[in-house]
Amino acid sequence: MKSFFIISKSIRDACQFLNHQEDQQLIKDVELICKELVNPDFRIAVLAPFNFGKSTLINAMLGREIMPAKMVRTTGTVISIKYGETLTTLITLKSGQVIRHSDTKILQEFAVLNKKGQRREDVISVQVLYPNELLKNGVEIFDLPGTNDSQEQDTLVRDKLLQVDLVIQILSAKQPFTLDEQNKLNNWLINRGIKTFIFILNWMNEIESKYEKNEVYNDAYSTIKKFKSDLPLGVKKLYRVDALPAIKAKQERNIWKTFTSGIITFNAGLFTIISIQKKRTNQTRLLRIIAIADRVKFILQTKVNDLDKEIRTNENIRNMAIEKGKQREKYLREEFKKKVEYYRNWLYLNNILGSYQSEAAQHLERGEFYTWQDHKFKPTITNYIQSIETWANQSCDEFRKNRLNSINISLPSYPNISLPKRQDRNAGQWFSDVFNGGVNRRRLDEEYERKKWESYKNAIYNYLSEFSQNALISLNQYEQKFESLLIFTIPPESSELIQKRNYLKYLNSSLDELQSIESLKSTIHPDRFNWLELVQIFILFWKNWILFFFQQD
């Protein structure tokens, strides 16, 4: 099993993920319970509201009036009672001074509330040493301030409860187990993993009717059964102790009154519980830290769920943006290809010849070729190129890429015309034309005009062929550059998202550690109904009872 040191480190490390303002009390609880894990003493706390007889009960348990006990609120701080060879009171002040007295009268000055209900602020700790059998072998009793008086006192008590191994809660027979007491039992003890507790019914001596006494006891007992305890099954959980009559009977050395006060039975039961629970201290404390680790784990799990959801939302948004970018890239490419393909089809030689050869040849023949080139041909080229370049530039701007250079428009030089020579009529053709109305001349003229026209067309053919070839090369180069440039760049994850993912990783790691602490619960064997154990508890109780009975003077 993991050592308490490792367990403490794991749960303390997990607290770094808690909100130090909202979870302040939980962080404090963790620190308190981790300190308790390595404490060698068996600690007992007496818990009750003011004037329920806490100090009086402790006096009855020890058989001497050691704690200040009055009918007004008294204890203002936690008083630790431990074994010592002689009665000694130790007061440690914030200044570092330690006040030592051989009695407990000094408690009235340093541990009791003043008339305004305030405790001294300069006191760090109050300890009483006393030679009593109950305190031997590392048993420590805490006399706690009464609850239901001030928030400060309640906080002090609530914190101290995490550092004890057994809680003795005093109930008043006048009004046993109020709703407030039940809520405190749940919130201060059970919900925090503190399930080693027993109950004392005090003030039963003030109820005269035996029937009413039984009714009060049974009512308290039925309520107690609702709260599950980690104490063994054979251990009694509810005792009737009349604390004030018990201490008076001890002072009077009245054995009968001592017996009827219930203090003998209670002390015997308490010794029995201590004997059993001291062997189970590690188990009890482990169950307690498992309970508090579960509270931390719940908060961390909520954080993990929220953070995981936030990360997945951010990832989905990013993936949608990436998908949108890719779709946009695809669309821009397709539209670019359409525009390029439209221009390319126009540039193919057969197409451009069919559209412009005759027209250009006519202008060339008339000596108006530049007029045609500058006002008809070149504007058409410019329109195609501008359409492509505008789309390319907008695409580059959208994807934050550098714009491409313009498509190279290279028009060939003026068409080179090789006109045919005019063929003259021979003598026979000339003589014949005298009789046929000039047929041979017209035929030769027509032949010349046809060849001349072919010369102009050939010149335009060469011009357009050169232009088509150069323009297609230029267009292909531009297209290749655009294709290589227009690539949607997947944006890197934001540093914030990376930090969140790393934070989630550490959170999950801490959760695993807490889970491993919770898994230790399976190594704890719960108490089962065991006849042998019940017999042992029975024998031990009555052995202690007889011992206490015959110790009475």
Coordinates of C-alpha atoms in Angstrom, one line a residue:
M1 CA 0.0 0.0 0.0
K2 CA 1.2 3.5 -0.6
S3 CA 2.8 5.3 2.3
F4 CA 1.0 8.2 3.9
F5 CA 3.7 10.5 2.7
I6 CA 3.0 9.6 -0.9
I7 CA -0.8 9.8 -0.3
S8 CA -0.3 13.3 1.3
K9 CA 1.8 14.5 -1.6
S10 CA -0.7 13.3 -4.2
I11 CA -3.7 15.0 -2.6
R12 CA -1.7 18.2 -1.8
D13 CA -0.5 18.3 -5.4
A14 CA -4.1 18.0 -6.5
C15 CA -5.1 21.0 -4.5
Q16 CA -3.0 23.3 -6.8
F17 CA -5.8 22.9 -9.3
L18 CA -8.5 24.1 -6.9
N19 CA -9.7 27.6 -6.6
H20 CA -7.8 29.1 -3.7
Q21 CA -10.7 31.4 -2.9
E22 CA -13.8 29.3 -3.6
D23 CA -12.2 26.0 -2.3
Q24 CA -10.3 27.6 0.6
Q25 CA -12.0 25.5 3.3
L26 CA -11.4 22.2 1.3
I27 CA -7.7 23.1 0.8
K28 CA -7.5 23.8 4.5
D29 CA -9.2 20.5 5.3
V30 CA -6.6 18.6 3.1
E31 CA -3.7 20.3 5.0
L32 CA -5.2 19.5 8.4
I33 CA -5.9 15.8 7.6
C34 CA -2.5 15.3 6.0
K35 CA -0.9 16.5 9.2
E36 CA -3.0 14.1 11.2
L37 CA -1.9 11.1 9.1
V38 CA 1.5 11.1 10.7
N39 CA 0.5 12.0 14.2
P40 CA 1.4 9.2 16.6
D41 CA -1.2 10.0 19.3
F42 CA -4.8 8.7 19.5
R43 CA -6.8 11.9 19.7
I44 CA -10.3 12.3 21.1
A45 CA -12.5 15.4 20.8
V46 CA -15.5 16.3 22.9
L47 CA -18.1 18.1 20.7
A48 CA -21.2 19.9 21.8
P49 CA -22.8 23.4 21.8
F50 CA -22.0 25.8 24.6
N51 CA -23.2 24.7 28.1
F52 CA -23.8 21.1 27.2
G53 CA -21.3 20.0 29.7
K54 CA -18.2 19.2 27.7
S55 CA -15.7 20.3 30.3
T56 CA -17.7 18.7 33.0
L57 CA -17.8 15.4 31.1
I58 CA -14.0 15.5 30.7
N59 CA -13.6 16.2 34.4
A60 CA -15.9 13.2 35.2
M61 CA -13.8 11.0 32.8
L62 CA -10.6 12.1 34.6
G63 CA -12.1 12.0 38.0
R64 CA -11.1 15.5 39.0
E65 CA -12.2 19.1 38.3
I66 CA -9.4 20.1 35.9
M67 CA -11.3 21.9 33.1
P68 CA -13.1 25.2 33.9
A69 CA -16.8 24.4 34.0
K70 CA -19.5 26.9 34.7
M71 CA -23.2 27.5 33.8
V72 CA -22.1 30.2 31.3
R73 CA -20.0 29.6 28.2
T74 CA -16.4 29.0 29.2
T75 CA -13.9 27.2 26.9
G76 CA -12.7 29.7 24.3
T77 CA -9.9 27.8 22.7
V78 CA -8.9 24.2 22.1
I79 CA -7.4 22.7 25.2
S80 CA -5.2 19.6 24.8
I81 CA -5.1 17.1 27.6
K82 CA -2.2 14.6 27.6
Y83 CA -0.5 12.4 30.1
G84 CA 2.1 13.8 32.5
E85 CA 3.6 12.7 35.7
T86 CA 2.1 15.7 37.5
L87 CA -0.7 18.2 36.8
T88 CA 0.8 20.9 34.7
T89 CA -0.7 23.6 32.5
L90 CA 1.4 24.9 29.5
I91 CA 0.3 28.1 27.7
T92 CA 2.2 29.0 24.6
L93 CA 1.9 32.7 23.4
K94 CA 2.5 34.2 20.0
S95 CA 5.5 36.0 21.4
G96 CA 7.1 32.6 22.0
Q97 CA 6.7 32.7 25.7
V98 CA 5.6 29.5 27.4
I99 CA 3.8 29.9 30.7
R100 CA 3.9 26.8 33.0
H101 CA 1.7 26.3 36.1
S102 CA 1.3 23.4 38.5
D103 CA -2.6 23.7 38.4
T104 CA -5.3 24.7 35.9
K105 CA -6.5 27.9 37.5
I106 CA -4.5 29.8 34.9
L107 CA -7.0 28.5 32.3
Q108 CA -9.5 31.0 33.6
E109 CA -7.1 33.7 32.3
F110 CA -5.9 32.2 29.0
A111 CA -8.5 29.7 27.8
V112 CA -11.9 31.0 29.0
L113 CA -14.0 33.5 27.1
N114 CA -14.3 37.0 28.6
K115 CA -17.5 38.7 29.5
K116 CA -17.9 39.8 25.9
G117 CA -17.6 36.2 24.6
Q118 CA -14.1 36.9 23.2
R119 CA -11.0 34.7 23.4
R120 CA -7.5 35.9 23.8
E121 CA -5.7 36.5 20.5
D122 CA -2.2 36.1 21.9
V123 CA -2.6 32.4 22.7
I124 CA -1.2 29.8 20.3
S125 CA -1.9 26.6 22.3
V126 CA -3.1 25.4 25.6
Q127 CA -2.0 22.1 27.0
V128 CA -2.8 20.3 30.2
L129 CA -0.7 17.4 31.5
Y130 CA -2.3 15.0 34.0
P131 CA -1.4 11.5 35.4
N132 CA -4.5 9.5 34.5
E133 CA -4.8 5.9 33.1
L134 CA -7.0 7.1 30.3
L135 CA -4.3 9.3 28.9
K136 CA -1.5 6.8 29.0
N137 CA -0.1 5.2 25.8
G138 CA -0.5 8.3 23.6
V139 CA -4.1 9.2 24.2
E140 CA -4.9 13.0 23.8
I141 CA -8.2 14.6 24.6
F142 CA -9.4 17.9 23.1
D143 CA -11.8 20.1 25.1
L144 CA -13.3 22.1 22.2
P145 CA -15.1 25.4 22.4
G146 CA -18.8 25.2 22.3
T147 CA -20.6 25.5 18.9
N148 CA -23.5 27.7 18.0
D149 CA -21.9 30.8 19.5
S150 CA -19.8 32.5 16.8
Q151 CA -18.5 31.7 13.3
E152 CA -15.0 32.0 14.5
Q153 CA -15.5 29.4 17.2
D154 CA -17.4 27.1 14.8
T155 CA -14.5 27.2 12.3
L156 CA -12.0 26.4 15.0
V157 CA -14.0 23.4 16.1
R158 CA -14.7 22.2 12.6
D159 CA -11.0 22.3 11.7
K160 CA -9.9 20.5 14.8
L161 CA -12.4 17.6 14.1
L162 CA -10.3 16.6 11.1
Q163 CA -7.4 15.9 13.4
V164 CA -9.0 13.5 15.8
D165 CA -9.5 9.7 15.8
L166 CA -12.7 9.6 17.9
V167 CA -15.4 12.2 18.4
I168 CA -17.6 12.2 21.5
Q169 CA -20.7 14.2 20.8
I170 CA -22.7 15.3 23.8
L171 CA -26.5 15.4 23.5
S172 CA -28.8 17.1 25.9
A173 CA -31.5 14.9 27.4
K174 CA -33.7 18.0 27.5
Q175 CA -33.7 18.2 23.7
P176 CA -31.8 15.3 22.2
F177 CA -30.6 15.4 18.7
T178 CA -31.9 18.6 17.3
L179 CA -32.0 19.1 13.5
D180 CA -29.1 21.5 13.8
E181 CA -27.1 18.8 15.6
Q182 CA -28.0 16.2 12.9
N183 CA -26.9 18.7 10.2
K184 CA -23.6 19.3 11.9
L185 CA -23.1 15.6 12.3
N186 CA -23.6 15.2 8.5
N187 CA -21.7 18.3 7.4
W188 CA -18.9 18.4 9.9
L189 CA -18.2 14.7 10.4
I190 CA -19.8 12.2 8.0
N191 CA -19.4 14.2 4.8
R192 CA -15.8 14.8 5.6
G193 CA -15.1 11.1 6.2
I194 CA -15.2 11.3 10.0
K195 CA -17.2 8.3 11.0
T196 CA -15.6 7.3 14.3
F197 CA -18.0 8.9 16.8
I198 CA -20.0 8.0 19.9
F199 CA -22.7 9.9 21.8
I200 CA -23.3 10.9 25.4
L201 CA -26.8 11.7 26.7
N202 CA -26.2 14.3 29.5
W203 CA -28.6 15.8 31.9
M204 CA -30.7 12.6 32.2
N205 CA -30.7 13.2 36.0
E206 CA -32.9 16.2 35.5
I207 CA -35.7 14.1 34.0
E208 CA -37.7 12.6 36.9
S209 CA -39.9 10.1 35.2
K210 CA -38.3 6.8 34.4
Y211 CA -40.7 6.4 31.4
E212 CA -39.6 9.7 30.0
K213 CA -35.9 8.8 30.5
N214 CA -36.5 5.6 28.5
E215 CA -38.4 7.5 25.9
V216 CA -35.6 10.1 25.5
Y217 CA -32.9 7.4 25.3
N218 CA -34.9 5.3 22.8
D219 CA -35.6 8.4 20.6
A220 CA -31.9 9.3 20.6
Y221 CA -30.9 5.7 19.9
S222 CA -33.2 5.4 16.9
T223 CA -31.8 8.6 15.5
I224 CA -28.2 7.5 16.0
K225 CA -28.9 4.3 14.0
K226 CA -29.4 6.5 10.9
F227 CA -25.8 7.6 10.9
K228 CA -23.3 4.9 9.9
S229 CA -20.2 4.6 12.0
D230 CA -16.8 3.0 11.2
L231 CA -16.6 1.6 14.7
P232 CA -16.9 -2.2 15.1
L233 CA -20.4 -3.6 15.4
G234 CA -20.1 -4.8 19.0
V235 CA -19.1 -1.3 20.2
K236 CA -21.8 0.6 22.0
K237 CA -22.4 4.0 20.3
L238 CA -24.8 5.7 22.9
Y239 CA -24.1 6.2 26.6
R240 CA -26.0 7.8 29.3
V241 CA -23.7 9.9 31.5
D242 CA -24.8 12.5 34.1
A243 CA -21.6 14.4 34.0
L244 CA -22.1 16.9 36.9
P245 CA -23.4 14.2 39.4
A246 CA -20.6 11.9 38.3
I247 CA -17.8 14.4 39.3
K248 CA -19.7 15.3 42.5
A249 CA -20.0 11.6 43.4
K250 CA -16.3 11.2 42.8
Q251 CA -15.5 14.0 45.1
E252 CA -17.9 12.6 47.7
R253 CA -16.5 9.1 47.2
N254 CA -20.0 7.8 46.7
I255 CA -19.7 4.6 44.8
W256 CA -23.4 4.2 44.2
K257 CA -23.9 7.6 42.8
T258 CA -20.8 7.2 40.7
F259 CA -22.3 4.0 39.3
T260 CA -25.7 5.4 38.6
S261 CA -24.2 8.5 36.9
G262 CA -23.1 6.2 34.1
I263 CA -19.5 7.3 34.1
I264 CA -18.2 3.8 35.0
T265 CA -20.0 2.3 32.0
F266 CA -18.8 5.1 29.7
N267 CA -15.2 4.9 30.8
A268 CA -15.2 1.2 30.3
G269 CA -16.7 1.6 26.8
L270 CA -14.2 4.4 26.0
F271 CA -11.2 2.2 27.1
T272 CA -12.6 -0.6 25.0
I273 CA -13.0 1.6 21.9
I274 CA -9.5 3.0 22.4
S275 CA -8.0 -0.4 22.7
I276 CA -9.6 -1.5 19.4
Q277 CA -9.3 1.7 17.4
K278 CA -5.6 2.3 18.2
K279 CA -4.9 -0.8 16.2
R280 CA -7.1 0.5 13.4
T281 CA -5.8 4.1 13.3
N282 CA -4.2 3.8 9.9
Q283 CA -7.4 2.3 8.5
T284 CA -9.6 5.1 10.1
R285 CA -7.3 7.9 8.8
L286 CA -7.1 6.3 5.4
L287 CA -10.9 6.1 5.1
R288 CA -11.0 9.8 6.1
I289 CA -8.4 10.9 3.5
I290 CA -10.2 8.8 0.9
A291 CA -13.4 10.7 1.6
I292 CA -11.7 14.1 1.3
A293 CA -9.8 12.9 -1.8
D294 CA -13.2 12.1 -3.3
R295 CA -14.3 15.7 -2.7
V296 CA -11.2 17.0 -4.4
K297 CA -11.6 14.5 -7.2
F298 CA -15.2 15.6 -7.8
I299 CA -14.1 19.2 -8.3
L300 CA -11.2 18.2 -10.5
Q301 CA -13.4 15.9 -12.6
T302 CA -15.8 18.8 -13.1
K303 CA -12.9 21.0 -14.2
V304 CA -11.7 18.2 -16.5
N305 CA -15.1 17.8 -18.0
D306 CA -15.5 21.6 -18.5
L307 CA -12.0 22.0 -19.9
D308 CA -12.3 19.0 -22.2
K309 CA -15.6 20.4 -23.5
E310 CA -14.0 23.8 -24.0
I311 CA -11.0 22.2 -25.8
R312 CA -13.2 20.1 -28.0
T313 CA -15.3 23.2 -28.8
N314 CA -12.1 25.1 -29.8
E315 CA -10.9 22.2 -31.8
N316 CA -14.2 21.9 -33.6
I317 CA -14.1 25.6 -34.4
R318 CA -10.6 25.3 -35.6
N319 CA -11.4 22.2 -37.7
M320 CA -14.4 24.0 -39.2
A321 CA -12.1 26.9 -40.0
I322 CA -9.6 24.5 -41.6
E323 CA -12.3 22.7 -43.6
K324 CA -13.7 26.1 -44.6
G325 CA -10.3 27.2 -45.7
K326 CA -9.7 24.0 -47.7
Q327 CA -13.1 24.4 -49.3
R328 CA -12.4 28.0 -50.1
E329 CA -9.0 27.0 -51.6
K330 CA -10.8 24.4 -53.8
Y331 CA -13.3 26.9 -54.9
L332 CA -10.7 29.6 -55.8
R333 CA -8.6 27.0 -57.7
E334 CA -11.7 25.8 -59.6
E335 CA -12.8 29.3 -60.6
F336 CA -9.2 30.2 -61.5
K337 CA -9.0 27.1 -63.7
K338 CA -12.2 28.1 -65.4
K339 CA -10.9 31.5 -66.2
V340 CA -7.6 30.2 -67.4
E341 CA -9.2 27.5 -69.4
Y342 CA -11.5 30.0 -71.0
Y343 CA -8.5 32.1 -72.0
R344 CA -6.5 29.0 -73.1
N345 CA -9.3 27.9 -75.4
W346 CA -9.3 31.3 -76.9
L347 CA -5.6 31.1 -77.4
Y348 CA -5.5 27.8 -79.2
L349 CA -4.4 28.5 -82.8
N350 CA -7.3 27.0 -84.6
N351 CA -9.7 29.1 -82.4
I352 CA -7.8 32.3 -82.7
L353 CA -7.3 31.9 -86.5
G354 CA -11.0 31.3 -86.9
S355 CA -11.8 34.4 -85.0
Y356 CA -9.2 36.9 -86.2
Q357 CA -7.2 35.7 -89.3
S358 CA -9.5 37.2 -92.0
E359 CA -10.3 40.3 -90.1
A360 CA -6.6 41.0 -89.3
A361 CA -5.6 40.2 -92.9
Q362 CA -8.1 42.7 -94.2
H363 CA -6.7 45.4 -91.9
L364 CA -3.2 44.4 -92.8
E365 CA -4.0 44.7 -96.5
R366 CA -5.5 48.2 -95.9
G367 CA -2.4 49.2 -93.9
E368 CA -4.5 49.5 -90.7
F369 CA -3.0 46.5 -88.8
Y370 CA -1.9 48.5 -85.8
T371 CA -5.4 50.0 -85.5
W372 CA -6.8 46.5 -85.4
Q373 CA -4.2 45.2 -83.0
D374 CA -4.5 48.1 -80.6
H375 CA -8.2 48.6 -80.7
K376 CA -9.5 45.1 -81.3
F377 CA -7.1 42.4 -80.6
K378 CA -5.1 43.8 -77.6
P379 CA -8.2 44.9 -75.6
T380 CA -9.6 41.4 -75.9
I381 CA -6.4 39.9 -74.6
T382 CA -6.3 42.5 -71.8
N383 CA -9.8 41.6 -70.7
Y384 CA -8.9 37.9 -70.4
I385 CA -5.8 38.6 -68.5
Q386 CA -7.4 41.1 -66.2
S387 CA -10.1 38.6 -65.3
I388 CA -7.5 36.0 -64.5
E389 CA -5.2 38.4 -62.6
T390 CA -8.0 40.0 -60.6
W391 CA -9.2 36.6 -59.4
A392 CA -5.6 35.5 -58.7
N393 CA -4.8 38.7 -56.7
Q394 CA -8.0 38.5 -54.7
S395 CA -7.2 34.9 -53.9
C396 CA -3.7 35.8 -52.8
D397 CA -5.0 38.6 -50.7
E398 CA -7.5 36.4 -49.1
F399 CA -4.9 33.7 -48.2
R400 CA -2.4 36.4 -47.3
K401 CA 0.1 35.4 -50.1
N402 CA 2.3 37.7 -52.1
R403 CA 0.7 38.7 -55.4
L404 CA 2.1 37.2 -58.6
N405 CA 3.7 39.3 -61.3
S406 CA 1.4 40.1 -64.2
I407 CA 0.9 37.7 -67.0
N408 CA 3.4 38.5 -69.7
I409 CA 1.7 40.0 -72.8
S410 CA 4.1 39.5 -75.7
L411 CA 2.7 40.6 -79.1
P412 CA 4.8 39.6 -82.1
S413 CA 6.3 42.2 -84.3
Y414 CA 4.5 43.6 -87.4
P415 CA 3.6 40.7 -89.7
N416 CA 6.1 40.0 -92.4
I417 CA 4.3 40.0 -95.8
S418 CA 5.7 38.3 -98.8
L419 CA 3.6 39.6 -101.7
P420 CA 3.5 37.6 -105.0
K421 CA 4.7 39.1 -108.2
R422 CA 2.1 40.1 -110.7
Q423 CA 2.2 37.8 -113.8
D424 CA 1.9 39.6 -117.2
R425 CA 0.1 38.2 -120.2
N426 CA 2.1 36.6 -122.9
A427 CA 1.6 37.5 -126.6
G428 CA -0.9 34.8 -127.2
Q429 CA -3.0 35.8 -124.1
W430 CA -2.8 39.5 -125.1
F431 CA -3.9 38.8 -128.7
S432 CA -6.7 36.5 -127.4
D433 CA -8.0 39.2 -125.1
V434 CA -8.6 41.4 -128.1
F435 CA -11.3 39.0 -129.2
N436 CA -12.6 37.7 -125.8
G437 CA -13.1 41.0 -123.9
G438 CA -10.0 40.7 -121.6
V439 CA -10.7 37.3 -120.1
N440 CA -7.0 36.4 -119.7
R441 CA -6.2 39.7 -118.0
R442 CA -9.1 39.3 -115.6
R443 CA -8.0 35.8 -114.8
L444 CA -4.5 36.8 -114.1
D445 CA -5.7 39.7 -112.0
E446 CA -7.9 37.4 -110.0
E447 CA -5.0 35.0 -109.6
Y448 CA -2.8 37.8 -108.3
E449 CA -5.4 39.1 -105.9
R450 CA -5.9 35.5 -104.6
K451 CA -2.2 35.0 -104.0
K452 CA -1.9 38.4 -102.5
W453 CA -4.7 37.7 -100.1
E454 CA -3.1 34.4 -99.2
S455 CA 0.1 36.3 -98.5
Y456 CA -1.7 38.6 -96.1
K457 CA -3.4 35.6 -94.4
N458 CA -0.1 33.7 -94.2
A459 CA 1.4 36.8 -92.5
I460 CA -1.4 36.9 -90.0
Y461 CA -1.2 33.2 -89.5
N462 CA 2.4 33.5 -88.6
Y463 CA 1.7 36.4 -86.3
L464 CA -1.2 34.7 -84.5
S465 CA 0.7 31.4 -84.4
E466 CA 3.7 33.1 -82.7
F467 CA 1.3 35.0 -80.3
S468 CA -0.6 31.8 -79.4
Q469 CA 2.5 29.9 -78.7
N470 CA 4.1 32.6 -76.5
A471 CA 0.8 33.4 -74.8
L472 CA 0.1 29.8 -73.9
I473 CA 3.6 29.4 -72.4
S474 CA 3.2 32.6 -70.4
L475 CA -0.3 31.4 -69.2
N476 CA 1.0 28.0 -68.2
Q477 CA 3.8 29.6 -66.2
Y478 CA 1.4 31.9 -64.4
E479 CA -0.9 29.0 -63.7
Q480 CA 1.8 26.9 -62.2
K481 CA 3.0 29.7 -60.0
F482 CA -0.6 30.3 -58.8
E483 CA -1.2 26.6 -58.2
S484 CA 2.0 26.4 -56.0
L485 CA 1.2 29.6 -54.2
L486 CA -2.5 29.2 -53.5
I487 CA -2.3 26.6 -50.8
F488 CA -4.4 27.1 -47.6
T489 CA -2.0 27.1 -44.7
I490 CA -3.4 25.2 -41.7
P491 CA -3.1 27.7 -38.9
P492 CA -1.1 26.4 -35.9
E493 CA -2.9 25.8 -32.6
S494 CA -3.1 28.9 -30.5
S495 CA -0.8 29.0 -27.5
E496 CA -3.9 29.3 -25.3
L497 CA -5.2 26.0 -26.7
I498 CA -1.9 24.3 -26.2
Q499 CA -1.7 25.5 -22.6
K500 CA -5.2 24.3 -22.0
R501 CA -4.4 20.9 -23.4
N502 CA -1.3 20.7 -21.2
Y503 CA -3.3 21.8 -18.2
L504 CA -5.8 19.1 -19.0
K505 CA -3.0 16.6 -19.1
Y506 CA -1.8 17.5 -15.7
L507 CA -5.4 17.5 -14.4
N508 CA -5.9 14.0 -15.6
S509 CA -2.6 12.9 -14.1
S510 CA -3.7 14.3 -10.8
L511 CA -7.1 12.6 -11.1
D512 CA -5.4 9.3 -11.7
E513 CA -3.4 9.8 -8.5
L514 CA -6.6 10.6 -6.6
Q515 CA -8.2 7.5 -8.2
S516 CA -5.4 5.4 -7.0
I517 CA -6.0 6.7 -3.5
E518 CA -9.7 5.8 -3.8
S519 CA -8.7 2.4 -5.0
L520 CA -7.0 1.8 -1.6
K521 CA -10.5 1.4 -0.1
S522 CA -10.6 -2.1 -1.5
T523 CA -7.6 -3.0 0.6
I524 CA -9.6 -2.1 3.8
H525 CA -11.6 -5.0 5.0
P526 CA -14.9 -3.8 6.4
D527 CA -16.0 -5.2 9.8
R528 CA -18.2 -8.2 9.5
F529 CA -20.5 -9.8 12.0
N530 CA -18.0 -12.0 13.7
W531 CA -19.0 -13.9 16.9
L532 CA -15.4 -14.2 18.1
E533 CA -14.8 -10.4 17.7
L534 CA -18.1 -9.7 19.5
V535 CA -17.0 -12.0 22.4
Q536 CA -13.6 -10.3 22.6
I537 CA -15.3 -6.9 22.7
F538 CA -17.7 -8.1 25.3
I539 CA -14.9 -9.5 27.5
L540 CA -12.8 -6.4 27.1
F541 CA -15.7 -4.1 28.0
W542 CA -16.5 -6.0 31.2
K543 CA -12.9 -6.3 32.1
N544 CA -12.6 -2.6 31.9
W545 CA -15.9 -2.0 33.7
I546 CA -14.8 -4.1 36.7
L547 CA -11.5 -2.4 36.7
F548 CA -13.1 1.1 36.8
F549 CA -15.7 0.0 39.4
F550 CA -13.1 -1.2 41.9
Q551 CA -11.0 1.8 41.3
Q552 CA -13.7 4.0 43.0
D553 CA -12.8 5.0 46.5

